[in-house]
PDB file of C-alpha atoms in Angstrom:
ATOM      1  CA  UNK A  16       0.022   0.078   0.057  1.00  0.00           C
ATOM      2  CA  UNK A  17       3.015   2.356   0.590  1.00  0.00           C
ATOM      3  CA  UNK A  18       4.359   1.693  -2.901  1.00  0.00           C
ATOM      4  CA  UNK A  19       3.005   5.105  -4.301  1.00  0.00           C
ATOM      5  CA  UNK A  20       4.763   7.055  -1.510  1.00  0.00           C
ATOM      6  CA  UNK A  21       7.998   5.159  -2.007  1.00  0.00           C
ATOM      7  CA  UNK A  22       7.764   5.486  -5.805  1.00  0.00           C
ATOM      8  CA  UNK A  23       7.290   9.350  -5.726  1.00  0.00           C
ATOM      9  CA  UNK A  24       9.967   9.680  -2.982  1.00  0.00           C
ATOM     10  CA  UNK A  25      12.304   7.657  -5.105  1.00  0.00           C
ATOM     11  CA  UNK A  26      11.653   9.712  -8.242  1.00  0.00           C
ATOM     12  CA  UNK A  27      12.117  13.046  -6.318  1.00  0.00           C
ATOM     13  CA  UNK A  28      15.410  11.872  -4.676  1.00  0.00           C
ATOM     14  CA  UNK A  29      17.152   9.679  -7.199  1.00  0.00           C
ATOM     15  CA  UNK A  30      16.422   6.425  -5.228  1.00  0.00           C
ATOM     16  CA  UNK A  31      15.717   3.275  -7.085  1.00  0.00           C
ATOM     17  CA  UNK A  32      12.810   1.510  -5.369  1.00  0.00           C
ATOM     18  CA  UNK A  33      12.423  -2.380  -5.631  1.00  0.00           C
ATOM     19  CA  UNK A  34       9.251  -3.873  -4.170  1.00  0.00           C
ATOM     20  CA  UNK A  35       9.399  -7.426  -2.774  1.00  0.00           C
ATOM     21  CA  UNK A  36       5.990  -8.354  -1.398  1.00  0.00           C
ATOM     22  CA  UNK A  37       3.471 -11.230  -1.036  1.00  0.00           C
ATOM     23  CA  UNK A  38      -0.180 -10.537  -0.529  1.00  0.00           C
ATOM     24  CA  UNK A  39      -1.178 -10.562   3.293  1.00  0.00           C
ATOM     25  CA  UNK A  40       2.370 -11.758   4.355  1.00  0.00           C
ATOM     26  CA  UNK A  41       4.082  -9.738   7.019  1.00  0.00           C
ATOM     27  CA  UNK A  42       7.850  -9.363   6.716  1.00  0.00           C
ATOM     28  CA  UNK A  43       8.175  -9.876  10.490  1.00  0.00           C
ATOM     29  CA  UNK A  44       8.969 -13.552  11.338  1.00  0.00           C
ATOM     30  CA  UNK A  45       5.515 -14.492  12.698  1.00  0.00           C
ATOM     31  CA  UNK A  46       3.029 -17.149  11.461  1.00  0.00           C
ATOM     32  CA  UNK A  47      -0.389 -15.445  10.788  1.00  0.00           C
ATOM     33  CA  UNK A  48      -3.708 -16.716   9.642  1.00  0.00           C
ATOM     34  CA  UNK A  49      -4.285 -16.578   5.775  1.00  0.00           C
ATOM     35  CA  UNK A  50      -6.361 -13.441   5.172  1.00  0.00           C
ATOM     36  CA  UNK A  51      -7.300 -14.684   1.670  1.00  0.00           C
ATOM     37  CA  UNK A  52      -9.016 -17.791   2.769  1.00  0.00           C
ATOM     38  CA  UNK A  53     -12.429 -18.320   4.291  1.00  0.00           C
ATOM     39  CA  UNK A  54     -11.068 -21.073   6.652  1.00  0.00           C
ATOM     40  CA  UNK A  55     -10.352 -19.037   9.793  1.00  0.00           C
ATOM     41  CA  UNK A  56      -7.787 -21.420  11.357  1.00  0.00           C
ATOM     42  CA  UNK A  57      -5.691 -21.759   8.130  1.00  0.00           C
ATOM     43  CA  UNK A  58      -2.179 -20.790   8.985  1.00  0.00           C
ATOM     44  CA  UNK A  59      -0.528 -18.972   6.145  1.00  0.00           C
ATOM     45  CA  UNK A  60       2.361 -21.316   5.729  1.00  0.00           C
ATOM     46  CA  UNK A  61       3.240 -20.229   2.249  1.00  0.00           C
ATOM     47  CA  UNK A  62       4.114 -16.802   3.793  1.00  0.00           C
ATOM     48  CA  UNK A  63       6.541 -18.616   6.215  1.00  0.00           C
ATOM     49  CA  UNK A  64       8.115 -20.274   3.243  1.00  0.00           C
ATOM     50  CA  UNK A  65       8.368 -17.113   1.077  1.00  0.00           C
ATOM     51  CA  UNK A  66       9.843 -14.838   3.824  1.00  0.00           C
ATOM     52  CA  UNK A  67      13.334 -16.195   4.045  1.00  0.00           C
ATOM     53  CA  UNK A  68      13.681 -16.439   0.255  1.00  0.00           C
ATOM     54  CA  UNK A  69      12.471 -12.852  -0.050  1.00  0.00           C
ATOM     55  CA  UNK A  70      15.061 -11.548   2.549  1.00  0.00           C
ATOM     56  CA  UNK A  71      17.831 -13.530   0.734  1.00  0.00           C
ATOM     57  CA  UNK A  72      16.796 -11.929  -2.459  1.00  0.00           C
ATOM     58  CA  UNK A  73      16.749  -8.469  -0.872  1.00  0.00           C
ATOM     59  CA  UNK A  74      20.277  -8.973   0.540  1.00  0.00           C
ATOM     60  CA  UNK A  75      21.531 -10.011  -2.804  1.00  0.00           C
ATOM     61  CA  UNK A  76      20.553  -6.681  -4.210  1.00  0.00           C
ATOM     62  CA  UNK A  77      22.974  -4.933  -1.691  1.00  0.00           C
ATOM     63  CA  UNK A  78      20.419  -2.332  -0.894  1.00  0.00           C
ATOM     64  CA  UNK A  79      21.368   1.032   0.741  1.00  0.00           C
ATOM     65  CA  UNK A  80      18.023   0.732   2.814  1.00  0.00           C
ATOM     66  CA  UNK A  81      15.462  -1.886   3.491  1.00  0.00           C
ATOM     67  CA  UNK A  82      11.916  -0.390   4.396  1.00  0.00           C
ATOM     68  CA  UNK A  83       9.723  -2.617   6.430  1.00  0.00           C
ATOM     69  CA  UNK A  84       6.047  -1.433   6.673  1.00  0.00           C
ATOM     70  CA  UNK A  85       4.257  -3.048   9.476  1.00  0.00           C
ATOM     71  CA  UNK A  86       0.636  -3.980  10.341  1.00  0.00           C
ATOM     72  CA  UNK A  87       0.781  -5.664  13.801  1.00  0.00           C
ATOM     73  CA  UNK A  88      -2.969  -5.885  14.152  1.00  0.00           C
ATOM     74  CA  UNK A  89      -2.744  -9.195  12.354  1.00  0.00           C
ATOM     75  CA  UNK A  90      -3.420 -12.258  14.559  1.00  0.00           C
ATOM     76  CA  UNK A  91      -0.526 -14.625  15.196  1.00  0.00           C
ATOM     77  CA  UNK A  92      -1.497 -18.194  15.072  1.00  0.00           C
ATOM     78  CA  UNK A  93      -2.203 -19.677  18.515  1.00  0.00           C
ATOM     79  CA  UNK A  94      -2.406 -16.249  20.193  1.00  0.00           C
ATOM     80  CA  UNK A  95      -4.900 -13.511  20.871  1.00  0.00           C
ATOM     81  CA  UNK A  96      -4.395  -9.928  20.081  1.00  0.00           C
ATOM     82  CA  UNK A  97      -3.120  -8.877  23.530  1.00  0.00           C
ATOM     83  CA  UNK A  98      -0.868 -11.888  23.933  1.00  0.00           C
ATOM     84  CA  UNK A  99       0.868 -11.567  20.582  1.00  0.00           C
ATOM     85  CA  UNK A 100       2.929  -8.386  21.100  1.00  0.00           C
ATOM     86  CA  UNK A 101       5.892 -10.344  22.314  1.00  0.00           C
ATOM     87  CA  UNK A 102       5.713 -12.590  19.147  1.00  0.00           C
ATOM     88  CA  UNK A 103       5.717  -9.444  16.879  1.00  0.00           C
ATOM     89  CA  UNK A 104       8.722  -8.137  18.690  1.00  0.00           C
ATOM     90  CA  UNK A 105      10.661 -11.190  18.334  1.00  0.00           C
ATOM     91  CA  UNK A 106       9.583 -11.625  14.592  1.00  0.00           C
ATOM     92  CA  UNK A 107      10.487  -8.059  13.765  1.00  0.00           C
ATOM     93  CA  UNK A 108      13.846  -8.313  15.566  1.00  0.00           C
ATOM     94  CA  UNK A 109      14.705 -11.492  13.637  1.00  0.00           C
ATOM     95  CA  UNK A 110      13.812  -9.883  10.264  1.00  0.00           C
ATOM     96  CA  UNK A 111      15.854  -6.743  11.000  1.00  0.00           C
ATOM     97  CA  UNK A 112      18.832  -8.834  11.986  1.00  0.00           C
ATOM     98  CA  UNK A 113      18.681 -10.605   8.695  1.00  0.00           C
ATOM     99  CA  UNK A 114      18.095  -7.525   6.607  1.00  0.00           C
ATOM    100  CA  UNK A 115      21.157  -5.699   8.296  1.00  0.00           C
ATOM    101  CA  UNK A 116      23.566  -8.485   7.456  1.00  0.00           C
ATOM    102  CA  UNK A 117      23.872  -6.833   3.802  1.00  0.00           C
ATOM    103  CA  UNK A 118      24.998  -3.593   5.457  1.00  0.00           C
ATOM    104  CA  UNK A 119      21.782  -1.818   4.686  1.00  0.00           C
ATOM    105  CA  UNK A 120      20.147   0.672   6.945  1.00  0.00           C
ATOM    106  CA  UNK A 121      16.564  -0.480   7.990  1.00  0.00           C
ATOM    107  CA  UNK A 122      13.496   1.699   8.343  1.00  0.00           C
ATOM    108  CA  UNK A 123      10.504   0.239   9.960  1.00  0.00           C
ATOM    109  CA  UNK A 124       7.293   2.090   9.129  1.00  0.00           C
ATOM    110  CA  UNK A 125       4.663   1.690  11.934  1.00  0.00           C
ATOM    111  CA  UNK A 126       1.062   0.614  11.628  1.00  0.00           C
ATOM    112  CA  UNK A 127      -1.494   2.565   9.732  1.00  0.00           C
ATOM    113  CA  UNK A 128      -4.315   3.790  12.144  1.00  0.00           C
ATOM    114  CA  UNK A 129      -7.408   1.503  12.286  1.00  0.00           C
ATOM    115  CA  UNK A 130     -10.605   2.520  10.511  1.00  0.00           C
ATOM    116  CA  UNK A 131     -13.886   1.955  12.241  1.00  0.00           C
ATOM    117  CA  UNK A 132     -14.280  -1.240  10.238  1.00  0.00           C
ATOM    118  CA  UNK A 133     -16.811  -0.328   7.671  1.00  0.00           C
ATOM    119  CA  UNK A 134     -16.263   0.354   3.972  1.00  0.00           C
ATOM    120  CA  UNK A 135     -14.585   3.875   3.856  1.00  0.00           C
ATOM    121  CA  UNK A 136     -15.532   4.673   0.226  1.00  0.00           C
ATOM    122  CA  UNK A 137     -19.083   3.577   1.001  1.00  0.00           C
ATOM    123  CA  UNK A 138     -19.232   5.678   4.093  1.00  0.00           C
ATOM    124  CA  UNK A 139     -17.867   8.671   2.278  1.00  0.00           C
ATOM    125  CA  UNK A 140     -20.365   8.442  -0.370  1.00  0.00           C
ATOM    126  CA  UNK A 141     -23.193   8.044   1.978  1.00  0.00           C
ATOM    127  CA  UNK A 142     -22.155  10.966   4.311  1.00  0.00           C
ATOM    128  CA  UNK A 143     -20.598  13.594   2.086  1.00  0.00           C
ATOM    129  CA  UNK A 144     -22.156  16.368   4.254  1.00  0.00           C
ATOM    130  CA  UNK A 145     -20.788  15.034   7.512  1.00  0.00           C
ATOM    131  CA  UNK A 146     -17.558  12.995   7.157  1.00  0.00           C
ATOM    132  CA  UNK A 147     -17.148  12.922  10.843  1.00  0.00           C
ATOM    133  CA  UNK A 148     -19.433   9.992  10.816  1.00  0.00           C
ATOM    134  CA  UNK A 149     -16.764   7.899   8.938  1.00  0.00           C
ATOM    135  CA  UNK A 150     -13.819   8.994  11.111  1.00  0.00           C
ATOM    136  CA  UNK A 151     -12.355   6.886  13.955  1.00  0.00           C
ATOM    137  CA  UNK A 152     -11.208   8.373  17.217  1.00  0.00           C
ATOM    138  CA  UNK A 153      -7.342   8.402  17.714  1.00  0.00           C
ATOM    139  CA  UNK A 154      -7.812   6.460  20.850  1.00  0.00           C
ATOM    140  CA  UNK A 155      -9.419   3.643  18.923  1.00  0.00           C
ATOM    141  CA  UNK A 156      -7.373   3.952  15.779  1.00  0.00           C
ATOM    142  CA  UNK A 157      -3.888   4.152  17.196  1.00  0.00           C
ATOM    143  CA  UNK A 158      -2.965   0.978  19.199  1.00  0.00           C
ATOM    144  CA  UNK A 159      -0.189   2.627  21.316  1.00  0.00           C
ATOM    145  CA  UNK A 160       0.227  -0.440  23.652  1.00  0.00           C
ATOM    146  CA  UNK A 161       1.233  -2.419  20.696  1.00  0.00           C
ATOM    147  CA  UNK A 162       3.152   0.223  18.835  1.00  0.00           C
ATOM    148  CA  UNK A 163       5.436   1.297  21.622  1.00  0.00           C
ATOM    149  CA  UNK A 164       7.022  -2.234  22.237  1.00  0.00           C
ATOM    150  CA  UNK A 165       7.464  -2.822  18.597  1.00  0.00           C
ATOM    151  CA  UNK A 166       9.212   0.531  18.199  1.00  0.00           C
ATOM    152  CA  UNK A 167      11.478  -0.241  20.866  1.00  0.00           C
ATOM    153  CA  UNK A 168      12.408  -3.520  19.395  1.00  0.00           C
ATOM    154  CA  UNK A 169      13.145  -1.887  16.043  1.00  0.00           C
ATOM    155  CA  UNK A 170      15.536   0.507  17.708  1.00  0.00           C
ATOM    156  CA  UNK A 171      17.199  -2.329  19.834  1.00  0.00           C
ATOM    157  CA  UNK A 172      17.942  -4.062  16.617  1.00  0.00           C
ATOM    158  CA  UNK A 173      19.651  -1.097  14.937  1.00  0.00           C
ATOM    159  CA  UNK A 174      16.730  -0.036  12.780  1.00  0.00           C
ATOM    160  CA  UNK A 175      14.938   3.362  12.566  1.00  0.00           C
ATOM    161  CA  UNK A 176      11.302   3.419  13.599  1.00  0.00           C
ATOM    162  CA  UNK A 177       8.878   5.918  12.121  1.00  0.00           C
ATOM    163  CA  UNK A 178       5.489   6.353  13.676  1.00  0.00           C
ATOM    164  CA  UNK A 179       3.062   7.387  10.809  1.00  0.00           C
ATOM    165  CA  UNK A 180       0.073   8.124  13.129  1.00  0.00           C
ATOM    166  CA  UNK A 181       0.282  11.799  12.598  1.00  0.00           C
ATOM    167  CA  UNK A 182       0.210  11.429   8.918  1.00  0.00           C
ATOM    168  CA  UNK A 183      -3.440  10.177   9.448  1.00  0.00           C
ATOM    169  CA  UNK A 184      -4.851  11.633  12.682  1.00  0.00           C
ATOM    170  CA  UNK A 185      -5.141  14.818  14.740  1.00  0.00           C
ATOM    171  CA  UNK A 186      -4.862  14.496  18.500  1.00  0.00           C
ATOM    172  CA  UNK A 187      -8.531  13.457  18.629  1.00  0.00           C
ATOM    173  CA  UNK A 188      -9.701  11.862  15.306  1.00  0.00           C
ATOM    174  CA  UNK A 189      -8.399  10.095  12.211  1.00  0.00           C
ATOM    175  CA  UNK A 190     -10.487  11.514   9.331  1.00  0.00           C
ATOM    176  CA  UNK A 191     -11.150   9.508   6.140  1.00  0.00           C
ATOM    177  CA  UNK A 192     -10.594  12.460   3.820  1.00  0.00           C
ATOM    178  CA  UNK A 193      -7.507  14.563   4.132  1.00  0.00           C
ATOM    179  CA  UNK A 194      -6.446  17.307   1.642  1.00  0.00           C
ATOM    180  CA  UNK A 195      -9.565  16.417  -0.463  1.00  0.00           C
ATOM    181  CA  UNK A 196      -8.170  12.757  -0.843  1.00  0.00           C
ATOM    182  CA  UNK A 197      -9.958   9.744   0.419  1.00  0.00           C
ATOM    183  CA  UNK A 198      -7.505   8.056   2.735  1.00  0.00           C
ATOM    184  CA  UNK A 199      -8.672   4.405   2.692  1.00  0.00           C
ATOM    185  CA  UNK A 200      -9.762   2.290  -0.330  1.00  0.00           C
ATOM    186  CA  UNK A 201     -11.400  -0.297   2.054  1.00  0.00           C
ATOM    187  CA  UNK A 202     -11.365  -1.206   5.692  1.00  0.00           C
ATOM    188  CA  UNK A 203      -7.582  -1.670   5.892  1.00  0.00           C
ATOM    189  CA  UNK A 204      -5.704  -0.354   2.846  1.00  0.00           C
ATOM    190  CA  UNK A 205      -4.837   3.257   2.043  1.00  0.00           C
ATOM    191  CA  UNK A 206      -5.559   4.588  -1.404  1.00  0.00           C
ATOM    192  CA  UNK A 207      -2.676   5.060  -3.876  1.00  0.00           C
ATOM    193  CA  UNK A 208      -3.523   8.731  -4.182  1.00  0.00           C
ATOM    194  CA  UNK A 209      -3.141   9.277  -0.483  1.00  0.00           C
ATOM    195  CA  UNK A 210       0.075   7.265  -0.506  1.00  0.00           C
ATOM    196  CA  UNK A 211       1.544   9.564  -3.100  1.00  0.00           C
ATOM    197  CA  UNK A 212       0.267  12.622  -1.230  1.00  0.00           C
ATOM    198  CA  UNK A 213       2.419  11.417   1.730  1.00  0.00           C
ATOM    199  CA  UNK A 214       5.503  10.866  -0.496  1.00  0.00           C
ATOM    200  CA  UNK A 215       7.328  13.968   1.051  1.00  0.00           C
ATOM    201  CA  UNK A 216       6.643  12.558   4.491  1.00  0.00           C
ATOM    202  CA  UNK A 217       8.103   9.147   3.452  1.00  0.00           C
ATOM    203  CA  UNK A 218      11.165  10.829   1.870  1.00  0.00           C
ATOM    204  CA  UNK A 219      11.704  12.554   5.243  1.00  0.00           C
ATOM    205  CA  UNK A 220      11.429   9.317   7.105  1.00  0.00           C
ATOM    206  CA  UNK A 221      14.040   7.693   4.806  1.00  0.00           C
ATOM    207  CA  UNK A 222      16.319  10.618   4.993  1.00  0.00           C
ATOM    208  CA  UNK A 223      16.124  10.366   8.836  1.00  0.00           C
ATOM    209  CA  UNK A 224      17.046   6.673   8.616  1.00  0.00           C
ATOM    210  CA  UNK A 225      20.032   7.363   6.262  1.00  0.00           C
ATOM    211  CA  UNK A 226      21.288   9.909   8.696  1.00  0.00           C
ATOM    212  CA  UNK A 227      21.575   7.346  11.545  1.00  0.00           C
ATOM    213  CA  UNK A 228      24.940   5.716  12.304  1.00  0.00           C
TER     214      UNK A 228
END
């Protein structure tokens, strides 16, 4: 979902961007349920098989930086939401350690705030005169209790962590339209237009990561 922001940031700064991704597969070393299947207890084992190969390929490119977008709200197999924070920490730490073996800097992009759970474009279409109906409160959208430990893990493993919450939210709410742009294309994914709108912010985060020792 962040490809648009990375693409525009790369064009503006002379950075070559290579995307390595698998649908619904987090780069942190955790086993999650397959989001694409209707079988609720189906572990996404293809993701676990893909991840080490993807990291090996990334390292073979000898990148200057590896950007790891996160979405830690995904359920880890065998764990509830509250009990899976430690698993996300371990999994992220393991991935960062592998990514850094190439000598690359690592930037961890924090979770996108949570929507209210309904279809954002549908809500916008039905409430054009009062978009506050579609917004989520920052307290419900930003899962601070999960983000802070994950951020600490990123730093402990030598990565730069960037919290994107303020790209989406005021101190009180997370609106669904910013700068005249619809933020989400469904319940979870940001629109490409909004991603590209945030390209200057993404470039700032990348430059900050490059500046670290």
